PDB file of C-alpha atoms in Angstrom:
ATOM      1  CA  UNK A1068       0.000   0.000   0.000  1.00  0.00           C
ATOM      2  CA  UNK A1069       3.036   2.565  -0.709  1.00  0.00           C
ATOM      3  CA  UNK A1070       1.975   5.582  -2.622  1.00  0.00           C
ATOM      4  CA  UNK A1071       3.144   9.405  -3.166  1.00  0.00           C
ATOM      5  CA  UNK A1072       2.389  12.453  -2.167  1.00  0.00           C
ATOM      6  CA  UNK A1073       2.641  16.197  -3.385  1.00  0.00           C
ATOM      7  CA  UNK A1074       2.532  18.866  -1.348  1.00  0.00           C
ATOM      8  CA  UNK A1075       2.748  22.547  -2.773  1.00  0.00           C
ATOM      9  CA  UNK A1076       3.425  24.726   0.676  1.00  0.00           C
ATOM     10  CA  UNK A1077       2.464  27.889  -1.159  1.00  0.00           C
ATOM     11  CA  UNK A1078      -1.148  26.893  -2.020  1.00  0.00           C
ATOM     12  CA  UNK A1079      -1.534  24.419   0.776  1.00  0.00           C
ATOM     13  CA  UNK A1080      -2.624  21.547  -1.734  1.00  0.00           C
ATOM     14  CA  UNK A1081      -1.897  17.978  -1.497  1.00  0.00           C
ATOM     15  CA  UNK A1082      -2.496  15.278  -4.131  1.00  0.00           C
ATOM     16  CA  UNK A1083      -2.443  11.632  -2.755  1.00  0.00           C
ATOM     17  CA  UNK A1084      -2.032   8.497  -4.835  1.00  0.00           C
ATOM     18  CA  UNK A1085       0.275  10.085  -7.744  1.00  0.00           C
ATOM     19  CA  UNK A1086       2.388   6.908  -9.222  1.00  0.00           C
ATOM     20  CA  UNK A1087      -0.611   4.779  -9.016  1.00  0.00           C
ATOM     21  CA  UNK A1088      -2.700   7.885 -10.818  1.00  0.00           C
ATOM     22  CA  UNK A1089       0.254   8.228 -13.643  1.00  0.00           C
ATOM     23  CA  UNK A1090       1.151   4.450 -13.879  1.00  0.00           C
ATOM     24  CA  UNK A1091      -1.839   2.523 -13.254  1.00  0.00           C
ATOM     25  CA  UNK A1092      -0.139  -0.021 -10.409  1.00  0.00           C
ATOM     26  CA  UNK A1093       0.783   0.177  -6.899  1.00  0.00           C
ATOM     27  CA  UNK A1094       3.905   1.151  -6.548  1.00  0.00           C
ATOM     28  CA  UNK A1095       4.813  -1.402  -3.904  1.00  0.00           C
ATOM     29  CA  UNK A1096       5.006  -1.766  -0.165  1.00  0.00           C
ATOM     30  CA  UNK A1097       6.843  -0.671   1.642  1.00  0.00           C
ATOM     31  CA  UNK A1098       7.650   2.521   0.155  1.00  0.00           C
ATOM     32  CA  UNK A1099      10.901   3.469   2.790  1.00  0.00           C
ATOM     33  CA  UNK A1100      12.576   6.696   1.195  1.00  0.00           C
ATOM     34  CA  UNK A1101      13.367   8.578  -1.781  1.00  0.00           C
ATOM     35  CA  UNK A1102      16.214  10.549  -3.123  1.00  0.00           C
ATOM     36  CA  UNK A1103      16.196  12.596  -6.191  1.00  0.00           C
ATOM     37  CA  UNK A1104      18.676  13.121  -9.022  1.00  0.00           C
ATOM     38  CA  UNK A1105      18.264  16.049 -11.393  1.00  0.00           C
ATOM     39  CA  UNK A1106      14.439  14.820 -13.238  1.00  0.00           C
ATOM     40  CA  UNK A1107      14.695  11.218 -11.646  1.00  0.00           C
ATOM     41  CA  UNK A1108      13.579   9.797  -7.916  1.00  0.00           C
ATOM     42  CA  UNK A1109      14.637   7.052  -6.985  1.00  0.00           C
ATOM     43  CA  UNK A1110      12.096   5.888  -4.271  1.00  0.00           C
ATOM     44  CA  UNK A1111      13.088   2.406  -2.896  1.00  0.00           C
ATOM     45  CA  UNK A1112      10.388   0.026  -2.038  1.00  0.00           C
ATOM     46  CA  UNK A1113      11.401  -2.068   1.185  1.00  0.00           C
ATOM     47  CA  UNK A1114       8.935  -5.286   1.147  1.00  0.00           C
ATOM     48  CA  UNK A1115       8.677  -5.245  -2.506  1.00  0.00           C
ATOM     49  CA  UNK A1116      12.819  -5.866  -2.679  1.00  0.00           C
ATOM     50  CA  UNK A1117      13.246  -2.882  -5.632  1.00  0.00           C
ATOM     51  CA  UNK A1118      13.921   0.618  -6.387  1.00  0.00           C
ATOM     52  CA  UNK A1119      10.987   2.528  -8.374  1.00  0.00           C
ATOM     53  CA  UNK A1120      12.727   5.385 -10.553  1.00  0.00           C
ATOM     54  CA  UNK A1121      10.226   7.835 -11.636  1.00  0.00           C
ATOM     55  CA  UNK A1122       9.826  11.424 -13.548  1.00  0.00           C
ATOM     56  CA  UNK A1123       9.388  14.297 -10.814  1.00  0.00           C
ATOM     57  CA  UNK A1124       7.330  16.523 -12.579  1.00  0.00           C
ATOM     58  CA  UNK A1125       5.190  13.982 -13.895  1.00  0.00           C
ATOM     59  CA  UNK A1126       5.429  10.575 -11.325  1.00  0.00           C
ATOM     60  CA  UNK A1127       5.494   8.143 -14.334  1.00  0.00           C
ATOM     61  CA  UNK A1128       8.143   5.028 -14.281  1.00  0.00           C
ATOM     62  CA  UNK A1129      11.196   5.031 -15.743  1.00  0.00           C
ATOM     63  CA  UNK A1130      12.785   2.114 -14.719  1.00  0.00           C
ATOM     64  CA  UNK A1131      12.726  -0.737 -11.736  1.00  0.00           C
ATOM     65  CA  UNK A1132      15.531  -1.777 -10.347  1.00  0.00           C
ATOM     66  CA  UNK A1133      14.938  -5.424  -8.868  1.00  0.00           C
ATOM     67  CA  UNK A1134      17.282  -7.870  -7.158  1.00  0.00           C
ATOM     68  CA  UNK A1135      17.483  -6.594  -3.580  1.00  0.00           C
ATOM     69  CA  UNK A1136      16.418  -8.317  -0.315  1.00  0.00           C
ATOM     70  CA  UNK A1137      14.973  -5.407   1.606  1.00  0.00           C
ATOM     71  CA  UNK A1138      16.310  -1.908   0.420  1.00  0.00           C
ATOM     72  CA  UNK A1139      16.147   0.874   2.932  1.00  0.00           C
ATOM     73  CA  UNK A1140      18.434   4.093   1.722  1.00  0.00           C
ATOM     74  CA  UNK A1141      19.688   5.113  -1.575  1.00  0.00           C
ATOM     75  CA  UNK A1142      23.126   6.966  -1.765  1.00  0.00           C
ATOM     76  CA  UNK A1143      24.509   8.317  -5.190  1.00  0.00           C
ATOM     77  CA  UNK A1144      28.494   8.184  -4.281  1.00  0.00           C
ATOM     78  CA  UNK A1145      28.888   9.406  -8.375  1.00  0.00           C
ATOM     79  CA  UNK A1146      27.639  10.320 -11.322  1.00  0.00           C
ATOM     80  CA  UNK A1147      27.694   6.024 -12.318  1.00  0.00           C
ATOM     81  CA  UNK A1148      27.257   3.901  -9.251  1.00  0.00           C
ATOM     82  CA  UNK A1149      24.930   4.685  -6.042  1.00  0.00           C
ATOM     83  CA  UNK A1150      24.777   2.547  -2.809  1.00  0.00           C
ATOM     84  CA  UNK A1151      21.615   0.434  -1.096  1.00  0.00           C
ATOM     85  CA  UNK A1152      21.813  -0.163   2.314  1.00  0.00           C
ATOM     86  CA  UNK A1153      19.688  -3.473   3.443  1.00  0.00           C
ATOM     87  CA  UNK A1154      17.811  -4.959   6.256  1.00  0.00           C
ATOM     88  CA  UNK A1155      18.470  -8.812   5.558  1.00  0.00           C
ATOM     89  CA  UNK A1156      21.262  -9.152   2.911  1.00  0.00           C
ATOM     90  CA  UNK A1157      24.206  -8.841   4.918  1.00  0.00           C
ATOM     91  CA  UNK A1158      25.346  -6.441   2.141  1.00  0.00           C
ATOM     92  CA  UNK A1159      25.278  -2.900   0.449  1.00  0.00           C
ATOM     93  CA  UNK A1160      24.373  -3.513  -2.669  1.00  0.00           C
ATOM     94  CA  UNK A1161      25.776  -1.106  -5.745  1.00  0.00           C
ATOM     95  CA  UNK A1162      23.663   0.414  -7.959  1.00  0.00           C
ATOM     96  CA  UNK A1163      24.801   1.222 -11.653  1.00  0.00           C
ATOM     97  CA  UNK A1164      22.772   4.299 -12.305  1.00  0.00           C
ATOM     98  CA  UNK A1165      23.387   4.223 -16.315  1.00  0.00           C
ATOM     99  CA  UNK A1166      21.729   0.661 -16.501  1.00  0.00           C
ATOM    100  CA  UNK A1167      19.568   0.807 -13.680  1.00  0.00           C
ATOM    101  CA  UNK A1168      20.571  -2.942 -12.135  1.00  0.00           C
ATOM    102  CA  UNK A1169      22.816  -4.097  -9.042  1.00  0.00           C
ATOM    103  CA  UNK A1170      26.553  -4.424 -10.373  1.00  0.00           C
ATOM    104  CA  UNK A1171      27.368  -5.541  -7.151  1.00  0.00           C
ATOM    105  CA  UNK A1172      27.701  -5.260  -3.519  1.00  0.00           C
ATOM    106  CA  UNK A1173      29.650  -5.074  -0.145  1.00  0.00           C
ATOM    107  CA  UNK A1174      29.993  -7.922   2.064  1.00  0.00           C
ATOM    108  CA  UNK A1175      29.044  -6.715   5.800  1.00  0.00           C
ATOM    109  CA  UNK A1176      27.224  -8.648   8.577  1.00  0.00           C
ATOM    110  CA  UNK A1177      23.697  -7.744   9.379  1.00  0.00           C
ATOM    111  CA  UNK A1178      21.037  -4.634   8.980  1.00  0.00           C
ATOM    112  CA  UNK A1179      22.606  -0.965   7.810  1.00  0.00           C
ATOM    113  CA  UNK A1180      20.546   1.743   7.483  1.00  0.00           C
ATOM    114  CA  UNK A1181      21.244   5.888   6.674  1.00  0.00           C
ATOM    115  CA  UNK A1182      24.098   6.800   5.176  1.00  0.00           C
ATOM    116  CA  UNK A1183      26.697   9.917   3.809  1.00  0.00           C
ATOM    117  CA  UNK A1184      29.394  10.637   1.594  1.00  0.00           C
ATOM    118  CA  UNK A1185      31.711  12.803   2.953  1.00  0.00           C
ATOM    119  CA  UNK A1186      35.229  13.461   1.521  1.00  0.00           C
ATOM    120  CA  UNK A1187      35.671  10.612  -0.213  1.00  0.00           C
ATOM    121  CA  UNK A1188      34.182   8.216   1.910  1.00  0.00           C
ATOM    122  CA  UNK A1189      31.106   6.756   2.879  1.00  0.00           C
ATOM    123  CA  UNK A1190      29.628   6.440   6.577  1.00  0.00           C
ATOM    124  CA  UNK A1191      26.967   3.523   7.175  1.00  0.00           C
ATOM    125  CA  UNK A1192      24.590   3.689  10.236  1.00  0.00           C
ATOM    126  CA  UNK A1193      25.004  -0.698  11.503  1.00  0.00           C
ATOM    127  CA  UNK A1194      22.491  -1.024  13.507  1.00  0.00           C
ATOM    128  CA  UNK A1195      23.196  -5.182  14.521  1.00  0.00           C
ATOM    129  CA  UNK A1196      26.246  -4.348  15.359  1.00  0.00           C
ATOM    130  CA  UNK A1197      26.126  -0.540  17.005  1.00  0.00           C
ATOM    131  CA  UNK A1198      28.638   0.261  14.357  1.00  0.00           C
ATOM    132  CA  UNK A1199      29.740   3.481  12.273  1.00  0.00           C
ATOM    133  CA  UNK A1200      31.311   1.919   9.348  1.00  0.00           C
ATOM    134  CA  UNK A1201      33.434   3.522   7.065  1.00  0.00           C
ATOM    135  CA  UNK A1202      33.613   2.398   2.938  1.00  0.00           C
ATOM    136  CA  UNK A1203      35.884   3.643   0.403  1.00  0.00           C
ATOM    137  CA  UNK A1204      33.797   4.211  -2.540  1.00  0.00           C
ATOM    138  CA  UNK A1205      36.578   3.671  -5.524  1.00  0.00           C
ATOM    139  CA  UNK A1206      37.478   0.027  -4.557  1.00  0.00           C
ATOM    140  CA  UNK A1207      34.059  -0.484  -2.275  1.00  0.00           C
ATOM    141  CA  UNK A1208      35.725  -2.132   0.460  1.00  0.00           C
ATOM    142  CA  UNK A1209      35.258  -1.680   3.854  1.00  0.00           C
ATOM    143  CA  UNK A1210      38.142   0.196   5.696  1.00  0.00           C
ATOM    144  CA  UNK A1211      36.999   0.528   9.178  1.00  0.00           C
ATOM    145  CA  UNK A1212      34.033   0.329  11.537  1.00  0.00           C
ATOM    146  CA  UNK A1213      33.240   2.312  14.951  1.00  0.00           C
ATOM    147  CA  UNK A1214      31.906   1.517  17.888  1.00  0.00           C
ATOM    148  CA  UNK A1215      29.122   3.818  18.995  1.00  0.00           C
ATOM    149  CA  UNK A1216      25.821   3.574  20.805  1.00  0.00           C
ATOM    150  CA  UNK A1217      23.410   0.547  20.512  1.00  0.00           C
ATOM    151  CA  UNK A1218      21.652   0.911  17.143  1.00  0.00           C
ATOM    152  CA  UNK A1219      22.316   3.819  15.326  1.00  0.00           C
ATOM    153  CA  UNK A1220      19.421   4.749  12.881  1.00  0.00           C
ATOM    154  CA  UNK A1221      20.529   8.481  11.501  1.00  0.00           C
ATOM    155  CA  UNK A1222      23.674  10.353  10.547  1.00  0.00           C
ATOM    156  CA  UNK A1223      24.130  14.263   9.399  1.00  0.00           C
ATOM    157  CA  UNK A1224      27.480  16.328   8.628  1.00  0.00           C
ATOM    158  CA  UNK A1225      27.251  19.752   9.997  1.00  0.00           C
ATOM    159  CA  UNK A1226      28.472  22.531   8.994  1.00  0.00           C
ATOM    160  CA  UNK A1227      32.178  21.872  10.793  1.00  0.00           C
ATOM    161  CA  UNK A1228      32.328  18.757   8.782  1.00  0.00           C
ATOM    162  CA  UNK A1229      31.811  16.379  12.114  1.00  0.00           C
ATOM    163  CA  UNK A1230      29.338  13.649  11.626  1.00  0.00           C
ATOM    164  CA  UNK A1231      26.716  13.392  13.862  1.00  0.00           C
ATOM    165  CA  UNK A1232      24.830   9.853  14.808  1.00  0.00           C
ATOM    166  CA  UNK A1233      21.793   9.146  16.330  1.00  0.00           C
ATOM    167  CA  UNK A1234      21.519   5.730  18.072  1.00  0.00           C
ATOM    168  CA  UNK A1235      18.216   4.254  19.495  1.00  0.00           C
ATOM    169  CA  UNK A1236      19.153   2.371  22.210  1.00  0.00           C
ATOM    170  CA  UNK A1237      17.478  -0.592  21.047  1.00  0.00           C
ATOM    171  CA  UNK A1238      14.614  -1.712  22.874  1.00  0.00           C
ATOM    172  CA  UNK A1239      15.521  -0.080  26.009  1.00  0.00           C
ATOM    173  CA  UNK A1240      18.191  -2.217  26.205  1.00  0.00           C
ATOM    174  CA  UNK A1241      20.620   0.785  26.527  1.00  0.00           C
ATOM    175  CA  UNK A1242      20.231   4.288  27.138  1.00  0.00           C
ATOM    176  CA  UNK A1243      20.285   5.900  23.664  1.00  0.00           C
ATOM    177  CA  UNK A1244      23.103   8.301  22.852  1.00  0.00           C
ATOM    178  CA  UNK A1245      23.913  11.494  20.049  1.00  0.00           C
ATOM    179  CA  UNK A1246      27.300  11.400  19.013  1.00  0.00           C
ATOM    180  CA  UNK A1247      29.766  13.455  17.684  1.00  0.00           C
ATOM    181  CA  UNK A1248      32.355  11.957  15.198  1.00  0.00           C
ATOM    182  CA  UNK A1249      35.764  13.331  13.977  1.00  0.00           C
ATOM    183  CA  UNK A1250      36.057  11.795  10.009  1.00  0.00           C
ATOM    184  CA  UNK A1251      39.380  13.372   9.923  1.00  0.00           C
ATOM    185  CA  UNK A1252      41.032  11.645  12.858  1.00  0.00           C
ATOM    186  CA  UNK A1253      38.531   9.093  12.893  1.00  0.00           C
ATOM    187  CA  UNK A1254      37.549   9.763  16.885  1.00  0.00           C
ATOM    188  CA  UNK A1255      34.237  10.311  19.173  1.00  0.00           C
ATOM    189  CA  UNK A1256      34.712  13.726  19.997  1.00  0.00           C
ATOM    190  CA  UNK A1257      31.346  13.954  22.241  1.00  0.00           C
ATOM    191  CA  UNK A1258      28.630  11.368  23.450  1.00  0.00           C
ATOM    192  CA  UNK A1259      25.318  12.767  24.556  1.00  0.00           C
ATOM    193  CA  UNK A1260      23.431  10.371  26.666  1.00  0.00           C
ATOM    194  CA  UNK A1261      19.695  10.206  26.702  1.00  0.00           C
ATOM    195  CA  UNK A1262      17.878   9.957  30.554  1.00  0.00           C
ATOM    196  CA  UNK A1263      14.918   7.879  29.303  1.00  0.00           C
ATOM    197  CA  UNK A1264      15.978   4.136  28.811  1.00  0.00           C
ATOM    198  CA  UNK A1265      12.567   3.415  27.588  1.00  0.00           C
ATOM    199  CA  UNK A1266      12.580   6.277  24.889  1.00  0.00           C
ATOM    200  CA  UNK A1267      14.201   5.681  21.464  1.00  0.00           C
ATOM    201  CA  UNK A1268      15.362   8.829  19.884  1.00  0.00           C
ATOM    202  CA  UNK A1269      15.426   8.551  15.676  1.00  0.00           C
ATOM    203  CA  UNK A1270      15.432  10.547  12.707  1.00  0.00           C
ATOM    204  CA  UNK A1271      17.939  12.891  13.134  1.00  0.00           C
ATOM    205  CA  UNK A1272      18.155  16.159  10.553  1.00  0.00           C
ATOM    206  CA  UNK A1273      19.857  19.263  10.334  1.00  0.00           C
ATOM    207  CA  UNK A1274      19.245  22.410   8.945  1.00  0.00           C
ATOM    208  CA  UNK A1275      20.973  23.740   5.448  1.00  0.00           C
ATOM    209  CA  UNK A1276      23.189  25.821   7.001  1.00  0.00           C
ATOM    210  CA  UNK A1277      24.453  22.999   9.196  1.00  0.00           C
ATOM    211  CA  UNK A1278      23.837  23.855  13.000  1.00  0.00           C
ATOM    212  CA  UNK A1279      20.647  23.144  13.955  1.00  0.00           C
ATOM    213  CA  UNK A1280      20.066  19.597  14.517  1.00  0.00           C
ATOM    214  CA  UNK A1281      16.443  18.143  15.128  1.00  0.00           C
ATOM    215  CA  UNK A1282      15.282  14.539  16.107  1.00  0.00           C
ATOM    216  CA  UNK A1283      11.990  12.946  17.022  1.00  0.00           C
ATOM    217  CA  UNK A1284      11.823  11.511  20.559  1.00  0.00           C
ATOM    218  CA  UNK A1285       8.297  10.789  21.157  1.00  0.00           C
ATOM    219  CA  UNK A1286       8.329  14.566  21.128  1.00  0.00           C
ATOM    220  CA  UNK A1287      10.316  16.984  18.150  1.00  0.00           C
ATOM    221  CA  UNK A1288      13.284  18.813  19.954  1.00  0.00           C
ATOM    222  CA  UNK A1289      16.135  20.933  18.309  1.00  0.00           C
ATOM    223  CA  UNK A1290      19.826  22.072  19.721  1.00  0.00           C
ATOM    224  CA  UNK A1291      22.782  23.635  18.023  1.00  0.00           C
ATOM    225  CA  UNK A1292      25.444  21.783  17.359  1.00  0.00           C
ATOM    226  CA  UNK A1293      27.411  24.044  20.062  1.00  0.00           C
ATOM    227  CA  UNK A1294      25.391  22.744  22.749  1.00  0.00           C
ATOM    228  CA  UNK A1295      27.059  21.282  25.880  1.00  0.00           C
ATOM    229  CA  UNK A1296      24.223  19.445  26.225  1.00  0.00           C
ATOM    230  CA  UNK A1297      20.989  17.318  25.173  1.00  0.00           C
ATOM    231  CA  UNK A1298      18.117  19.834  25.043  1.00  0.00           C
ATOM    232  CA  UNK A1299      15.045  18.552  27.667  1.00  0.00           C
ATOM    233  CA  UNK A1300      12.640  20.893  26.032  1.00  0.00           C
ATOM    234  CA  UNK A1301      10.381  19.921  22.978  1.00  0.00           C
ATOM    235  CA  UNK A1302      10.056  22.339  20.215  1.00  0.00           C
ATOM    236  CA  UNK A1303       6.998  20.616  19.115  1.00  0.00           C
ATOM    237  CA  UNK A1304       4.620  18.209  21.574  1.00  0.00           C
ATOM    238  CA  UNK A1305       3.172  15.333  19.793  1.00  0.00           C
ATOM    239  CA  UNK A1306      -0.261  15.655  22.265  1.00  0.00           C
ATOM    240  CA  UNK A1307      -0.385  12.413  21.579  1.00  0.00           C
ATOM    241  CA  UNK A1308       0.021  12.189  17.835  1.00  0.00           C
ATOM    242  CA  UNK A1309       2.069   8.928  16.905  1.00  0.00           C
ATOM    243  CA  UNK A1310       5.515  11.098  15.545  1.00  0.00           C
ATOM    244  CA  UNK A1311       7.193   8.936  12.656  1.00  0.00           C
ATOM    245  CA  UNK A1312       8.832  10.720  10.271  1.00  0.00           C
ATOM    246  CA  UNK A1313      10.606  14.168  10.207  1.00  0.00           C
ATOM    247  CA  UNK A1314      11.822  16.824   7.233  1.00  0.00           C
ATOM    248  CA  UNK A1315      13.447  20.143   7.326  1.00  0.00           C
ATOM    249  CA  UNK A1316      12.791  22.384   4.635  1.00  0.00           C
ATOM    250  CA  UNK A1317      16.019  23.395   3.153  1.00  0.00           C
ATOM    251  CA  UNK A1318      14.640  26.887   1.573  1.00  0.00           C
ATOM    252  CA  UNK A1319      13.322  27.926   4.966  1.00  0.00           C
ATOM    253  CA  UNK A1320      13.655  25.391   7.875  1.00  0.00           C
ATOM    254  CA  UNK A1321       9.986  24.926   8.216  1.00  0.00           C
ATOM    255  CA  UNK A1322       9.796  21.175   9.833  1.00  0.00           C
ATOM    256  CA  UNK A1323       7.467  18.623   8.655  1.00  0.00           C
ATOM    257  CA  UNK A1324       6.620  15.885  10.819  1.00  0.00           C
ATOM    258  CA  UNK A1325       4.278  12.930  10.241  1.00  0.00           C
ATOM    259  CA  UNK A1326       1.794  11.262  12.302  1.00  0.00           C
ATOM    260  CA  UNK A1327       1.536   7.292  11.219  1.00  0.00           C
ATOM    261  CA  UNK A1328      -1.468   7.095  13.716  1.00  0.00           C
ATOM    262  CA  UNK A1329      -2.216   3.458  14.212  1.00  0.00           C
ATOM    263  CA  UNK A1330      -0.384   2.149  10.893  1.00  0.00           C
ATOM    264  CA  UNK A1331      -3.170   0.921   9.418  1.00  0.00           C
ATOM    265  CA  UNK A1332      -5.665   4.216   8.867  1.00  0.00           C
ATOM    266  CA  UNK A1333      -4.045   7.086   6.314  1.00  0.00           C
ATOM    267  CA  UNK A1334      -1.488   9.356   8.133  1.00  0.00           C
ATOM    268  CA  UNK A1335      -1.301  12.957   8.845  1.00  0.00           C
ATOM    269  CA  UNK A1336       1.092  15.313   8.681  1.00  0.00           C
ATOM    270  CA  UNK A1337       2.391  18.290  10.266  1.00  0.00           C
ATOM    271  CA  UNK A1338       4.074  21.387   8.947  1.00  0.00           C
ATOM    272  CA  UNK A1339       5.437  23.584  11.324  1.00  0.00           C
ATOM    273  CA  UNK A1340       7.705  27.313  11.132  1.00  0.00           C
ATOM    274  CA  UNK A1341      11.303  26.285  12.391  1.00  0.00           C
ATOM    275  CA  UNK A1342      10.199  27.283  15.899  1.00  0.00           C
ATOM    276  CA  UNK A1343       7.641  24.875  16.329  1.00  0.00           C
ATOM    277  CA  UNK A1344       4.091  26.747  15.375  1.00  0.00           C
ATOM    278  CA  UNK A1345       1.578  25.246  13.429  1.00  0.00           C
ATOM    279  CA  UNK A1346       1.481  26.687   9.980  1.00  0.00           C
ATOM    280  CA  UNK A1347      -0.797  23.750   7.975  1.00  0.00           C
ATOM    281  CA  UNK A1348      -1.763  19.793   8.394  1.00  0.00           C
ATOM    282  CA  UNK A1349      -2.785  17.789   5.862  1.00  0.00           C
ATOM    283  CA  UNK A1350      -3.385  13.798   5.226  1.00  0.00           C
ATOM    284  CA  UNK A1351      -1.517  11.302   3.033  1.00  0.00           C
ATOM    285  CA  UNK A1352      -1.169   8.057   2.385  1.00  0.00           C
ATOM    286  CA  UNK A1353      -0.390   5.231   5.088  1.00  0.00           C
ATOM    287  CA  UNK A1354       2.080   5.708   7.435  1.00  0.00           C
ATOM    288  CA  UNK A1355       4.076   8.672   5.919  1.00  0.00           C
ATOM    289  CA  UNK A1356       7.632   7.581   6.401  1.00  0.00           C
ATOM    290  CA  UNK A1357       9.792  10.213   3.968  1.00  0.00           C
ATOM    291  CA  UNK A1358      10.162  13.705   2.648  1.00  0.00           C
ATOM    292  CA  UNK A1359      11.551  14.641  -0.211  1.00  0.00           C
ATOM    293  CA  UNK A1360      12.324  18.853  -1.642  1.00  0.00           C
ATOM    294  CA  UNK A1361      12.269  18.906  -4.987  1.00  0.00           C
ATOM    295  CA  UNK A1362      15.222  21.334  -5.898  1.00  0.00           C
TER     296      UNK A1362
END
């Protein structure tokens, strides 16, 4: 039941349903994230083991890129060759973007999820093994891993070119934990721990500028990344609402956060000036998991 949604913030208009409206099929379940390239999206489809790439002005299918076990994040590391991360294949599978199939893949050992490509390398949330690991893109091999917190979900460069991770916790087998990595020196320069065992922090963005971070953690909450410390204040209270899924505008920081609800009904979401006031809410599709700005 994975479908699209458009969302025009200047005329407050949202169009559900838009691949199945331009295509005529479903376009798959589960439909994880998307990431665009100039005219193209490539929106990858978790249960459905494929990668949907589709027009952006017009949501009609290019290609399909089949073959994978259960795709979560799509990472262009060049103009050729993009990388998959996976839930089962105990892999990262590369993409060859001129022929639209899997040319390949790194060997790793369990579930990876977000990922960057920073200065020539790429950095690979592990969650089953609470690792930060660290590929180098022109002979895909893996060069090193990190130890961090237990199952790290989320990563962002800021605007000092230190990596921030966000790791869960698992569940509430550890207190969750922000941390603050050194690519150059390869070191943990800060660890933030979390008070709430039972909590598991996720979704960590930043801001286009690079230092303002925001994460959902039952609640939304925000800090700089010159803090000393985790913030205990929520910009934004979910009252309840089931938080998923959060996006920061890069134009204008507005944040955009979804509600999933009970999973099963359509979801909601939430759009929100960068300090936390409701501007608009609209509803989507089920459970809202990704945004993507069309630049």
């Amino acid at each position: 039941s994975g479908s699209i949604s458009s969302y025009s913030p200047t005329t407050k208009t949202i169009n559900n349903n838009l691949y199945f409206q331009a295509n005529g099929t479903p376009l798959g379940n589960v439909a994880q994230s998307a990431f665009q390239i100039d005219d193209k999206a490539y929106i990858v489809i978790n249960n459905s083991n494929k990668i949907e790439v589709i027009d952006i002005h017009n949501f009609s299918s290019l290609h399909t890129i089949t073959g994978f076990n259960s795709p979560r994040y799509f990472l262009p590391i060049n103009q050729q060759t993009a990388y998959v991360t996976d839930l089962y294949s105990n892999s990262i599978q590369i993409v060859d973007l001129n022929s639209n199939t899997i040319s390949g893949n790194i060997p790793i050992k369990g579930w990876t999820e977000k990922l960057l490509l920073y200065n020539d390398s790429v950095y690979v949330c592990d969650m089953t093994n609470n690792n930060l690991l660290i590929i180098n893109p022109n002979n895909h091999s893996l060069v090193d891993s990190i130890k961090v917190g237990e199952s790290p979900n989320s990563i962002v460069i800021d605007q000092n070119n230190k990596i921030w991770i966000m790791c869960s916790g698992g569940f509430s087998s550890s207190y969750p934990q922000l941390i603050k990595f050194n690519p150059q020196n390869r070191t943990i320069e800060n660890t933030y721990i979390f008070s709430d065992i039972s909590k598991s922090p996720g979704n960590l963005q930043i801001n286009a500028s690079g230092e303002q971070l925001y994460f959902i953690n039952t609640d939304v909450y925000t800090m700089s990344i010159y803090d000393n410390s985790l913030t205990t204040s929520p910009i934004i209270n979910s009252n309840g609402n089931n938080f998923y899924t959060l996006g920061i505008n890069p134009s204008n920081e507005e944040v955009y956060v979804s509600d999933a609800i009970d999973y099963i009904q359509n979801g909601v979401v939430f759009r929100y000036t960068s300090s936390g006031n409701l501007i608009h809410q609209f509803n989507t599709g089920v459970i809202p998991g990704d945004f993507l700005f069309i630049k």
